[in-house]
PDB file of C-alpha atoms in Angstrom:
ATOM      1  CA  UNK A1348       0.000   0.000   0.000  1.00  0.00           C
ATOM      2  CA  UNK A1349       0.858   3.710  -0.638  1.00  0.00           C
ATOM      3  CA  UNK A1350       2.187   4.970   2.515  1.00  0.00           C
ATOM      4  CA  UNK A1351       2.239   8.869   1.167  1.00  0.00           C
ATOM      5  CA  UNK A1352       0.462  11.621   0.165  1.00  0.00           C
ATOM      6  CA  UNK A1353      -2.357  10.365   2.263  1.00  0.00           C
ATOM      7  CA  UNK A1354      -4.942  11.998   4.122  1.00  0.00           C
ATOM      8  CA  UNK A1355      -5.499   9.577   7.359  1.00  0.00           C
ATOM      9  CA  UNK A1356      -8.073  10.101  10.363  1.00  0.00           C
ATOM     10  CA  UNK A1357      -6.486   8.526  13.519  1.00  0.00           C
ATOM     11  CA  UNK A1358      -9.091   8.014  16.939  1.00  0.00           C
ATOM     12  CA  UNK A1359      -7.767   8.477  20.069  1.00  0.00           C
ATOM     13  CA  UNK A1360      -4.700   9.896  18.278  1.00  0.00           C
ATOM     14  CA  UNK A1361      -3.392  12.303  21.070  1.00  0.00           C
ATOM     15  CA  UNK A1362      -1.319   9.875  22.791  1.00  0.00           C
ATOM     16  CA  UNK A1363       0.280   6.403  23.177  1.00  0.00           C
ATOM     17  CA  UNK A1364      -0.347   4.164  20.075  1.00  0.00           C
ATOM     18  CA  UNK A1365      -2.564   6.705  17.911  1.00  0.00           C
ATOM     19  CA  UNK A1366       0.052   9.290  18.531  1.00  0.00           C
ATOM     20  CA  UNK A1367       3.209   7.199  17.836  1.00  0.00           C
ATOM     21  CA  UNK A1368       1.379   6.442  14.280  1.00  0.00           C
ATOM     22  CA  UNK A1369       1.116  10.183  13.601  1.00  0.00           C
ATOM     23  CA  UNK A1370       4.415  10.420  14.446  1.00  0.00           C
ATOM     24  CA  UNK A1371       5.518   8.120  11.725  1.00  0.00           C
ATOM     25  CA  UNK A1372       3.458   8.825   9.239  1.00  0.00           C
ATOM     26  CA  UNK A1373       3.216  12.738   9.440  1.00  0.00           C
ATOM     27  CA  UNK A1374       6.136  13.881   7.465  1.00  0.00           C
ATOM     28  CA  UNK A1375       4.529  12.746   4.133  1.00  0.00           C
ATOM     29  CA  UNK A1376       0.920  12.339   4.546  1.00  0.00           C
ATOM     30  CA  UNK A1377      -1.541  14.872   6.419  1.00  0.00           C
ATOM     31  CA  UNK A1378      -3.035  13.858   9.802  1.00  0.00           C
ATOM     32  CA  UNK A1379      -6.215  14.044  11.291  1.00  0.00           C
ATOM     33  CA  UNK A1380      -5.828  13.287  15.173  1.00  0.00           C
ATOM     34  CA  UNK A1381      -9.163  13.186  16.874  1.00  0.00           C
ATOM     35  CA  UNK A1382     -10.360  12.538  20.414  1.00  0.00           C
ATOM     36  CA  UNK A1383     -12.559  13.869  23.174  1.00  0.00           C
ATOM     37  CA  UNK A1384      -9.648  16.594  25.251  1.00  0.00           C
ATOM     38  CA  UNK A1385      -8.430  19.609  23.035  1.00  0.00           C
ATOM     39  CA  UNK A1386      -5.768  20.338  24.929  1.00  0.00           C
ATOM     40  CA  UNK A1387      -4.000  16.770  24.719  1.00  0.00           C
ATOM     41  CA  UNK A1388      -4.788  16.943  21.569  1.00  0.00           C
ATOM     42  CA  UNK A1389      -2.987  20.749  20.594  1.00  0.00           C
ATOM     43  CA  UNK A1390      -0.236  19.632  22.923  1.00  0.00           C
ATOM     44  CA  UNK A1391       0.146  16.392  21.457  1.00  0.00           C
ATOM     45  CA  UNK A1392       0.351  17.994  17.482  1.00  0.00           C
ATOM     46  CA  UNK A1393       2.490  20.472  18.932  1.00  0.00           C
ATOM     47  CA  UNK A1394       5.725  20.618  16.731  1.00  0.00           C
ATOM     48  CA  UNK A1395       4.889  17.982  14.642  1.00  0.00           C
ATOM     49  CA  UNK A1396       4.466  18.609  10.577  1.00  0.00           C
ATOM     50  CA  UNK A1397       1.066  17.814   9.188  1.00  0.00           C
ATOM     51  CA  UNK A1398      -0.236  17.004  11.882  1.00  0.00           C
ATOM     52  CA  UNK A1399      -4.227  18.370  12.621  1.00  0.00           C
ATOM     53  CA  UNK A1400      -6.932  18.049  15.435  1.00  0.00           C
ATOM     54  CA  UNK A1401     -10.153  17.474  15.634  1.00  0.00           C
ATOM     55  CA  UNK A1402     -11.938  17.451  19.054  1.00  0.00           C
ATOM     56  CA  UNK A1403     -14.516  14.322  19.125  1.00  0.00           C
ATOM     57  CA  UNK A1404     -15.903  11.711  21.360  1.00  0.00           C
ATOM     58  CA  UNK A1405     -16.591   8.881  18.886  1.00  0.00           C
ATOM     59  CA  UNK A1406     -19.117   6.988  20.760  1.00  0.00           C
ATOM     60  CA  UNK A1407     -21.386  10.911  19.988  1.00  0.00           C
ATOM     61  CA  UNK A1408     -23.461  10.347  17.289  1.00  0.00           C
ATOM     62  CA  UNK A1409     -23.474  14.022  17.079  1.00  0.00           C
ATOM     63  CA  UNK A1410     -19.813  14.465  17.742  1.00  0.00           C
ATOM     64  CA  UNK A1411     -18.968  11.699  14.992  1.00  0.00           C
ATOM     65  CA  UNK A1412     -21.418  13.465  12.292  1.00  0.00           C
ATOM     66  CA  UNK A1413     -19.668  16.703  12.675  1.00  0.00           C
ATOM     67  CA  UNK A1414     -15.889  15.147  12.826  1.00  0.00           C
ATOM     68  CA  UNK A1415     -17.148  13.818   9.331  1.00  0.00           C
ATOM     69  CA  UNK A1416     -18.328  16.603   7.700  1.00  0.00           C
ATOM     70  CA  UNK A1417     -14.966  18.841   9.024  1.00  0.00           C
ATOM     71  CA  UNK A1418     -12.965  16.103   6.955  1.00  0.00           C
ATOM     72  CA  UNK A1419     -15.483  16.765   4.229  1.00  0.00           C
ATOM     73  CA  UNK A1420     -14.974  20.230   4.201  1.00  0.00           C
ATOM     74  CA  UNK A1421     -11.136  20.979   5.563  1.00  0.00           C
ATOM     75  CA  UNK A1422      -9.957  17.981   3.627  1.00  0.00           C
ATOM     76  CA  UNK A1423     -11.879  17.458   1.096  1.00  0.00           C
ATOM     77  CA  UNK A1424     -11.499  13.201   2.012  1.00  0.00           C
ATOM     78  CA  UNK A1425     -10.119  10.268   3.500  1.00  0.00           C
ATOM     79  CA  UNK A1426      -7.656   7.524   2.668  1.00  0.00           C
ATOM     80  CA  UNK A1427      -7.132   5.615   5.615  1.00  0.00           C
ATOM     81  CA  UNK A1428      -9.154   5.222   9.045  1.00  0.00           C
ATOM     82  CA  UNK A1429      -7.443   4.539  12.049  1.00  0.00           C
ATOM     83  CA  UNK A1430      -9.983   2.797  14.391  1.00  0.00           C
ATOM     84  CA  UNK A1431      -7.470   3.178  17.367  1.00  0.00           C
ATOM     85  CA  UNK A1432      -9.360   5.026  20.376  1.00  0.00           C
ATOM     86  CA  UNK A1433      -9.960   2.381  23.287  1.00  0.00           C
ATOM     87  CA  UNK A1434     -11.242   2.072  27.087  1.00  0.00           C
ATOM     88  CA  UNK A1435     -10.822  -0.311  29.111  1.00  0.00           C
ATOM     89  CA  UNK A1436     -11.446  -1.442  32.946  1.00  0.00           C
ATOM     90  CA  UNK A1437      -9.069  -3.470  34.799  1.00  0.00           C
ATOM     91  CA  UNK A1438     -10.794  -5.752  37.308  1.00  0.00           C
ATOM     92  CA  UNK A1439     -12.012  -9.435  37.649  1.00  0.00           C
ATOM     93  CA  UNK A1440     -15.217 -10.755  37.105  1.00  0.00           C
ATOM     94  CA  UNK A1441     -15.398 -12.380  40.697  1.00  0.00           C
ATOM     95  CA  UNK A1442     -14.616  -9.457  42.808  1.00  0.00           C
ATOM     96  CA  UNK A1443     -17.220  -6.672  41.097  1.00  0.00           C
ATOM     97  CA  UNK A1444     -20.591  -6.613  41.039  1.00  0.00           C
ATOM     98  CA  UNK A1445     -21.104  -4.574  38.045  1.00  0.00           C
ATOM     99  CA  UNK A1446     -19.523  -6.252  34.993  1.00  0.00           C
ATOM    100  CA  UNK A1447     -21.965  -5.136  33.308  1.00  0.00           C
ATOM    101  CA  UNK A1448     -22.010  -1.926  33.139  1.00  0.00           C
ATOM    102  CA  UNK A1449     -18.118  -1.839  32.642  1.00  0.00           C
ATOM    103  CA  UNK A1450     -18.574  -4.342  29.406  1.00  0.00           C
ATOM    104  CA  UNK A1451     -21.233  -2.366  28.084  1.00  0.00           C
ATOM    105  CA  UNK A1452     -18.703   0.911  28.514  1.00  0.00           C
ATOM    106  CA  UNK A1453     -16.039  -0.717  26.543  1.00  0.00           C
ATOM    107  CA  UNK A1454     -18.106  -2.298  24.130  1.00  0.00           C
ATOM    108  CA  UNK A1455     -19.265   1.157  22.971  1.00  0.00           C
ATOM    109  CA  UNK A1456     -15.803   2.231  22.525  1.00  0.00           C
ATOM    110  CA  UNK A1457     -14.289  -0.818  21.668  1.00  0.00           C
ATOM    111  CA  UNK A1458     -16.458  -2.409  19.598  1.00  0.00           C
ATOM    112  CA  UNK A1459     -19.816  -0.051  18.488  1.00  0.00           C
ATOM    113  CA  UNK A1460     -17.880   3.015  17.951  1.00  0.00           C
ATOM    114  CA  UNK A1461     -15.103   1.727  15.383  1.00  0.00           C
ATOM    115  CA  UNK A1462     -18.465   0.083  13.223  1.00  0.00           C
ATOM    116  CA  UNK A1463     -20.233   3.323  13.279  1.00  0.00           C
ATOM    117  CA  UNK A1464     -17.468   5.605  11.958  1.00  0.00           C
ATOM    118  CA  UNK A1465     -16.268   2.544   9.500  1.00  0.00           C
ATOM    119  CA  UNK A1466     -19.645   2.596   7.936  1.00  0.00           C
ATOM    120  CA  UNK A1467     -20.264   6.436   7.777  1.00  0.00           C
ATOM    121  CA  UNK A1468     -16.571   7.205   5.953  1.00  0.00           C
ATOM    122  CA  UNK A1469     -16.409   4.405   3.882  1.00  0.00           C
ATOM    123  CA  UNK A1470     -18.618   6.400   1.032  1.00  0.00           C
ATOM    124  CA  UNK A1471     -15.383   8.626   1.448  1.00  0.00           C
ATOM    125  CA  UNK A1472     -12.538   6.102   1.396  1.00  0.00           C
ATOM    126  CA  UNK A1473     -14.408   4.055  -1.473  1.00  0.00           C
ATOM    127  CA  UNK A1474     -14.056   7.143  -3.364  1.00  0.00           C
ATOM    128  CA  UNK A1475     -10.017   7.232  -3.421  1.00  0.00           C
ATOM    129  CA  UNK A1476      -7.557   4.546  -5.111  1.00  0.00           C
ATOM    130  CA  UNK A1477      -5.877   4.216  -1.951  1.00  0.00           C
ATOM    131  CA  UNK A1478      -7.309   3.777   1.064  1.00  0.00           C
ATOM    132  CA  UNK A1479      -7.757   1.405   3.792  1.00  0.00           C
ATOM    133  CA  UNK A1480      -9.195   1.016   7.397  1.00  0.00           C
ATOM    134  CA  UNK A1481      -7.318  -0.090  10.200  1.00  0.00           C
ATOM    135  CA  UNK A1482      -8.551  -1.869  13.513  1.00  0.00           C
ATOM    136  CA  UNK A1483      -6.088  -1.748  16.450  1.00  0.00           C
ATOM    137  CA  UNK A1484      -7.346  -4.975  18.446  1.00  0.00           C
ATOM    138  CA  UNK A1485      -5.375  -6.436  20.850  1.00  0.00           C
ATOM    139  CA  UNK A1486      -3.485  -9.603  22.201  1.00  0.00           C
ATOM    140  CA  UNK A1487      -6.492 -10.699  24.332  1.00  0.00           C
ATOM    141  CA  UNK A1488      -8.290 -11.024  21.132  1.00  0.00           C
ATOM    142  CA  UNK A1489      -7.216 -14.619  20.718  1.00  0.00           C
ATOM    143  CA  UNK A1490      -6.407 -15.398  24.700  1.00  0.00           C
ATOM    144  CA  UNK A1491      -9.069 -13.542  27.190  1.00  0.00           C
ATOM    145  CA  UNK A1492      -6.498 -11.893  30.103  1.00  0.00           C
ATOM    146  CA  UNK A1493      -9.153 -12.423  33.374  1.00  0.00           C
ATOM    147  CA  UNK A1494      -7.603  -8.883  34.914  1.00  0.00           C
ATOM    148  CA  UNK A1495      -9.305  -7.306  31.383  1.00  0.00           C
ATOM    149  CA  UNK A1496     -12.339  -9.455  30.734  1.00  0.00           C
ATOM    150  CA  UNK A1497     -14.422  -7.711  29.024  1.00  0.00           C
ATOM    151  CA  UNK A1498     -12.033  -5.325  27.383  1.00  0.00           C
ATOM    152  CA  UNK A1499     -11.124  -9.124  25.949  1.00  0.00           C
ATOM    153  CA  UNK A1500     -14.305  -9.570  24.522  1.00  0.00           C
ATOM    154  CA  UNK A1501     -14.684  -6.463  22.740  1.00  0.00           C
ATOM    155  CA  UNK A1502     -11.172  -7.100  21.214  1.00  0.00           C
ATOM    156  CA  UNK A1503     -12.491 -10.492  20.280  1.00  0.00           C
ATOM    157  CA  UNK A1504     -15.593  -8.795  18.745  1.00  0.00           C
ATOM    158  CA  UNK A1505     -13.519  -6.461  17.248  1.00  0.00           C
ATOM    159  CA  UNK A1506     -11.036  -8.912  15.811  1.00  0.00           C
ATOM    160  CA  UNK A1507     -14.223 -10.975  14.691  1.00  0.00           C
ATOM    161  CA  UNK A1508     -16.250  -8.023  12.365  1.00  0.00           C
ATOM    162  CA  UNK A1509     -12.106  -6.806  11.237  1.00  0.00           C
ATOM    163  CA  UNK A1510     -12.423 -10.337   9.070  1.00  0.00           C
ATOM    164  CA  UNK A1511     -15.694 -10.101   7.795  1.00  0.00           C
ATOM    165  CA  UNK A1512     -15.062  -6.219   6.518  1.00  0.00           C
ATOM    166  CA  UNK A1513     -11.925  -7.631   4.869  1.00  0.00           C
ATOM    167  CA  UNK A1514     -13.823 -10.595   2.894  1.00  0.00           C
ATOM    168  CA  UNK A1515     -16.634  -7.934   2.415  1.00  0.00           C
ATOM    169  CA  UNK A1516     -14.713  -5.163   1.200  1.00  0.00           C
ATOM    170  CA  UNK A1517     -12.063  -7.357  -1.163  1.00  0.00           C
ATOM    171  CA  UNK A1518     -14.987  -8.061  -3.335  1.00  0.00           C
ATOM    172  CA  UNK A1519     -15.575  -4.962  -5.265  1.00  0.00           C
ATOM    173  CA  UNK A1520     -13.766  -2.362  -3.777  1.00  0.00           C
ATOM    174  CA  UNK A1521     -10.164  -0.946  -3.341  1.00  0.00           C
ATOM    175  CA  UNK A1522     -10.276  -0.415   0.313  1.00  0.00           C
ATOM    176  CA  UNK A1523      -7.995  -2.713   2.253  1.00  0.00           C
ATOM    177  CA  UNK A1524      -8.676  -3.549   5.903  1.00  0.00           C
ATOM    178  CA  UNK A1525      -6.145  -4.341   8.153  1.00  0.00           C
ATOM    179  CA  UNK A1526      -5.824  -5.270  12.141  1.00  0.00           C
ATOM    180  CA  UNK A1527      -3.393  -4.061  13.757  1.00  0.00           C
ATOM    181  CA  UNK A1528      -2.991  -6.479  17.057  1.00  0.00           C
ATOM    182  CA  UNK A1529      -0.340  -5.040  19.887  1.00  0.00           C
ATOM    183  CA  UNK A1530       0.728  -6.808  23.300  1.00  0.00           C
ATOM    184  CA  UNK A1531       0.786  -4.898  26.586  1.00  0.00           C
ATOM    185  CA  UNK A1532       2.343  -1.448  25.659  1.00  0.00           C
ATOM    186  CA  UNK A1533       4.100   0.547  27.355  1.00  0.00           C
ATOM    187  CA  UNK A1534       1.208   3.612  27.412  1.00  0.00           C
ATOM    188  CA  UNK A1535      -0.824   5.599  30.276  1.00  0.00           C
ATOM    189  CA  UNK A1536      -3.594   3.451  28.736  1.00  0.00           C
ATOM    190  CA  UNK A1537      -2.066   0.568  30.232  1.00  0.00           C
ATOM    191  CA  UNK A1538      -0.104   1.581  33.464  1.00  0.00           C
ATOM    192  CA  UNK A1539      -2.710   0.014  35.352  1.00  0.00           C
ATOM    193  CA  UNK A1540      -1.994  -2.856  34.299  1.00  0.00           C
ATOM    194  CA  UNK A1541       1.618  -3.439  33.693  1.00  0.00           C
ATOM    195  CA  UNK A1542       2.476  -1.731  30.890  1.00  0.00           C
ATOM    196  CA  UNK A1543       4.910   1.115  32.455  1.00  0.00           C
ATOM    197  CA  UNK A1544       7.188  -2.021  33.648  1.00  0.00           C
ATOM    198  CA  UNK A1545       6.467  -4.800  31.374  1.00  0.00           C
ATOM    199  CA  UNK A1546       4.929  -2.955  27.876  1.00  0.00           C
ATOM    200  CA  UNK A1547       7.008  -2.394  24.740  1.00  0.00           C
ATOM    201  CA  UNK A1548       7.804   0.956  23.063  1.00  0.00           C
ATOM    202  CA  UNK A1549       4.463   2.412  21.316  1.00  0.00           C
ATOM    203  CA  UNK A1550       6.987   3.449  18.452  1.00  0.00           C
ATOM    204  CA  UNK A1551       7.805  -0.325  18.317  1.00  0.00           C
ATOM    205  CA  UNK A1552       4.141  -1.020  17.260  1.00  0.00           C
ATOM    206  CA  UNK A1553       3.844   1.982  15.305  1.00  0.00           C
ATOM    207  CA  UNK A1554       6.860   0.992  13.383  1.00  0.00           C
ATOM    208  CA  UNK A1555       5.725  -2.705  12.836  1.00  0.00           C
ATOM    209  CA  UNK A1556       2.571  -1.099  11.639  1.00  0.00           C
ATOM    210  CA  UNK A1557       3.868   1.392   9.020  1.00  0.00           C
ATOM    211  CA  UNK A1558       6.015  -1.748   7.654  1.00  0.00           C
ATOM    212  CA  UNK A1559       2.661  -3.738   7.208  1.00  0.00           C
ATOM    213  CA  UNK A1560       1.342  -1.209   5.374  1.00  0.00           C
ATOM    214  CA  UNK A1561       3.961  -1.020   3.325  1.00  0.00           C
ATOM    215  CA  UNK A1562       3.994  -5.003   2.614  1.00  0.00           C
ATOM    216  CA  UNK A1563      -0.040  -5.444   2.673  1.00  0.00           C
ATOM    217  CA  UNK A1564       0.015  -7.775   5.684  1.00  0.00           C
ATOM    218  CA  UNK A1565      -3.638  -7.331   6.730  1.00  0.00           C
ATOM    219  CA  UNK A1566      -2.979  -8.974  10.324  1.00  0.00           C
ATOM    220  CA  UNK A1567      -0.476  -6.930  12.490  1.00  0.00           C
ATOM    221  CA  UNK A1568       0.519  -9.498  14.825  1.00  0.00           C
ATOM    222  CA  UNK A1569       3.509  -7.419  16.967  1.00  0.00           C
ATOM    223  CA  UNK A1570       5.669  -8.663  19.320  1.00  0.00           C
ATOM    224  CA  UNK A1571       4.675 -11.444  21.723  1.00  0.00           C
ATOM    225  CA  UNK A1572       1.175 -11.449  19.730  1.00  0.00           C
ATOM    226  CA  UNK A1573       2.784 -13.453  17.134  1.00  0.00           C
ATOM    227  CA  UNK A1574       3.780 -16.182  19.649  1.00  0.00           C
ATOM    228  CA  UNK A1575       0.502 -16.073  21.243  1.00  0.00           C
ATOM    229  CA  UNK A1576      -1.565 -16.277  18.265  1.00  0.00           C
ATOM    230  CA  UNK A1577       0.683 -19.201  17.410  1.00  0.00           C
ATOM    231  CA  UNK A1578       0.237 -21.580  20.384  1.00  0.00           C
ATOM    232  CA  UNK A1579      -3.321 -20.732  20.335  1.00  0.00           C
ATOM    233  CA  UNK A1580      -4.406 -22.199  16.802  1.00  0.00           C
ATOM    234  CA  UNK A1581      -2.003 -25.331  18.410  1.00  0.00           C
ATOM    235  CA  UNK A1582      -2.909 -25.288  21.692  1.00  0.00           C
ATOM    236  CA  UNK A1583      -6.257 -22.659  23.023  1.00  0.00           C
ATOM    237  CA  UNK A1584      -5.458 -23.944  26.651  1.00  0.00           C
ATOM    238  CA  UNK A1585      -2.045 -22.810  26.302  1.00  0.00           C
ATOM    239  CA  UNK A1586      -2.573 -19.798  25.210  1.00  0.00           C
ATOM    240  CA  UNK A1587      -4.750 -19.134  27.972  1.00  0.00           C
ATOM    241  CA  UNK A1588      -2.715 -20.379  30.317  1.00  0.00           C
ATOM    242  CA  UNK A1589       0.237 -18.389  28.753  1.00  0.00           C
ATOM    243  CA  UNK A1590      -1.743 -14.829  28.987  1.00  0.00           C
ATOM    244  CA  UNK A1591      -2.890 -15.259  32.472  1.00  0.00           C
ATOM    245  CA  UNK A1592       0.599 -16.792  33.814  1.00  0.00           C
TER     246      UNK A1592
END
């Protein structure tokens, strides 16, 4: 895939992963970093070339009607969607007594969000040669961790539709879906659960990810994912028992 002269929407774009991926994409394409806090946002595109903002909370109907029409209108399109903003709860399912309301707050980040804005921009990104939308799952996608378990699911649902848009889309149209799948990062998205001691670089997965672009590998495995994802089509017990060591 073309990695330049692109014009590439990025959720949750004002830090960790999202931000990373501006980072090394934003000297030859322009890019469109949205989430819901301006000022992380302006600080975050501070000094960096190409880089825009656009304040939005994604699970806002409203908000996500108006992010599209500013792309309409500022940008005149879209080539690539980065489905990256997440939220997630760190907690096990026998101590709480309201999973519920946690999965259904992650699911409608995770999960309903990402499906909504797919299907409203893809009359935009069906309209270019080039284009593509990209899902940022997770590890837990193949092997539930029990300290995130319903952040798991919605990765697994996530993971789950990313395959069926893929099959959909290759049919009759040039817009290429890829997943991009990271292990615990090294982010303040994860801190509380490991990730400042035992995460990798976010420019690690941001560089794995611009190289899968590059090569059209449509499943971003990075890092101990690949492992993972191995042993689990061998062994699903293992990998289980490998995520929650």
């Amino acid at each position: 895939m073309n990695i330049t002269d692109n014009t590439i929407l990025i959720t949750g774009g004002g830090s960790g992963i999202g931000l990373e991926i501006a980072k090394a994409l934003s000297t030859t394409n322009k890019i469109i970093i949205a989430g819901r806090n301006k000022e992380k946002l302006d600080a975050a595109a501070k000094g960096l070339e190409n880089v825009f903002t656009i304040q939005a909370d994604i699970t806002n109907e409203q908000d996500v009607n108006r992010l599209i029409e500013e792309i309409k209108v500022n940008f005149g399109g879209l080539n690539i969607l980065i489905n990256n903003a997440g939220h997630a709860y760190a907690y096990t399912i026998s101590d709480t007594s309201d999973t519920y309301s946690k999965a259904v707050a992650e699911f409608e980040t995770n999960y309903f969000a990402p499906i909504r804005l797919t299907e409203k921009l893809l009359p935009l990104l069906k309209q270019q040669e080039n284009a593509a939308v990209v899902n940022v799952s997770s590890i837990v996608a193949f092997a539930p961790g029990s300290h995130v378990p319903t952040y798991s699911d919605s990765k697994a649902a996530l993971h789950s539709y990313t395959k069926i848009l893929r099959h959909e889309l290759a049919k009759d149209t040039s817009v290429k879906v890829f997943e991009l799948m990271p292990p615990l990062v090294n982010t303040d998205f994860s801190a509380e659960i490991g990730g400042r001691e035992n995460g990798i670089p976010a420019s690690e997965v941001a560089d794995s990810f611009v190289n899968a672009l590059i090569n059209d590998t449509y499943e971003i495995r990075v890092g101990i994912t690949e492992v993972l994802y191995n042993n689990f089509f061998a062994n699903s017990e293992g990998a289980f028992s490998m995520m929650n060591a």
